């Protein structure tokens, strides 16, 4: 395990003070092949800035992801002299890392206020998340010739193995999809709000069997921004500060993306790091926003982070436990399968809004601490905390 | 979207990977082994990922392995497969020697496939240049 003293160096030093998103549901109804990722990013930034109470001139750090280049984003936003700037690859696992970099920069004096900005025009530009021509990559040489492609197929392989080892019922995945949709029905910004039941889930078509359509994230356009500054400064701003209380990263880099332990090792290391440094333990979390590119990823995260034993996720996942009034409400805004496919970015925004108490009908009770976690070859987790908790 | 002219994707053959594909054409599955550590790896790389040395060679392996997991791909991401070829049965095989390799399972109905099934390589000529290593139940 990492040294908890070192990890604690970041504890409660920084805060998310502004969040913004585009209108996911409205944009979904309006396909626009000319919609640019920068257009989505700038709308989210403008909203986050207004939400934060900061002035544009206060923003001296910019981290972008999925947006092709930081330069164009800063140009559009008229941010000419930032002192901390870069671009992260357009992978979902990078959203948590964007927050970590922003917190590290602010805590160590390299920036005062960092805007993390994401823009995704994948739906309008016809992204399929499978079947791409990848040149002379390993994918093109040793996967595509066998029809192997897409992150969903990899997750499906892992889930089949999990079923084989632990008799995990597919209905557990169904419960996750149904729960996400139920939460989305209380989220006016969610793309998919029509409730689904187990029959709908089981009757949805296979994509990469055993995974079905309802196990999959949506493909939709959108932008998200969050702004990070020091906890001290955050206390002078209009919103209750949401502190970056504990955060950790762990990776499991294999040649085939698949982890033969379902990412148990990296997720358990993250859990060890988070709970060793946090004032909160698992039972103190008001919710968990779990990366759900595909529903099994949530199952693997719950097991890896010790909410249940490995192999017991299938039984542990019940509507009573994971619902908004349950012991661990999951993906309270609807997640990637129902709210929006913002690659973890909108999960961060939902966490902030829950901790501020701004979630209306889907607000969970007593939200003092909340978890974000993403299981992937490069995994992240944070415990966020409402200031004063 | 059926594209009558679409072909199944063929592997680009590079300097590094040519011995693998030469082996397949000759009916042998070959992977890299370190001459210092005596350990294999796959997919190909320019050095031994353990000791980082360049002293390695291609060795013919047993072609035996087990099915780590398998899926049936229904989504037509690649237009080169005809509609009646779907779903495609794709497996992640763990070779007896250790490394994992993606492939297709053949000569077995889907109902009989399970994880940890013992399999062996069988070669399928795709073009004059490319022969693909498929896997079937071990005899
Ligand atoms: Zn070696």
PDB file of N, CA, C and O and ligand atoms in Angstrom, chain B residues 34 37 48 51, ligand 1:
ATOM      1  N   UNK B  34      12.361 -15.133 -24.784  1.00  0.00           N
ATOM      2  CA  UNK B  34      13.615 -14.509 -24.389  1.00  0.00           C
ATOM      3  C   UNK B  34      14.677 -15.594 -24.239  1.00  0.00           C
ATOM      4  O   UNK B  34      14.435 -16.616 -23.583  1.00  0.00           O
ATOM      5  N   UNK B  37      15.801 -15.104 -20.244  1.00  0.00           N
ATOM      6  CA  UNK B  37      14.808 -15.536 -19.236  1.00  0.00           C
ATOM      7  C   UNK B  37      14.103 -16.833 -19.624  1.00  0.00           C
ATOM      8  O   UNK B  37      13.445 -17.443 -18.793  1.00  0.00           O
ATOM      9  N   UNK B  48      12.315  -8.248 -24.526  1.00  0.00           N
ATOM     10  CA  UNK B  48      11.683  -9.065 -23.489  1.00  0.00           C
ATOM     11  C   UNK B  48      11.115  -8.107 -22.442  1.00  0.00           C
ATOM     12  O   UNK B  48      11.844  -7.291 -21.884  1.00  0.00           O
ATOM     13  N   UNK B  51      13.219  -8.731 -18.850  1.00  0.00           N
ATOM     14  CA  UNK B  51      14.607  -8.291 -18.628  1.00  0.00           C
ATOM     15  C   UNK B  51      15.012  -7.154 -19.558  1.00  0.00           C
ATOM     16  O   UNK B  51      16.112  -6.624 -19.430  1.00  0.00           O
TER      17      UNK B  51
HETATM   18 ZN1  LIG C   1      14.173 -11.716 -20.701  1.00  0.00          ZN
END
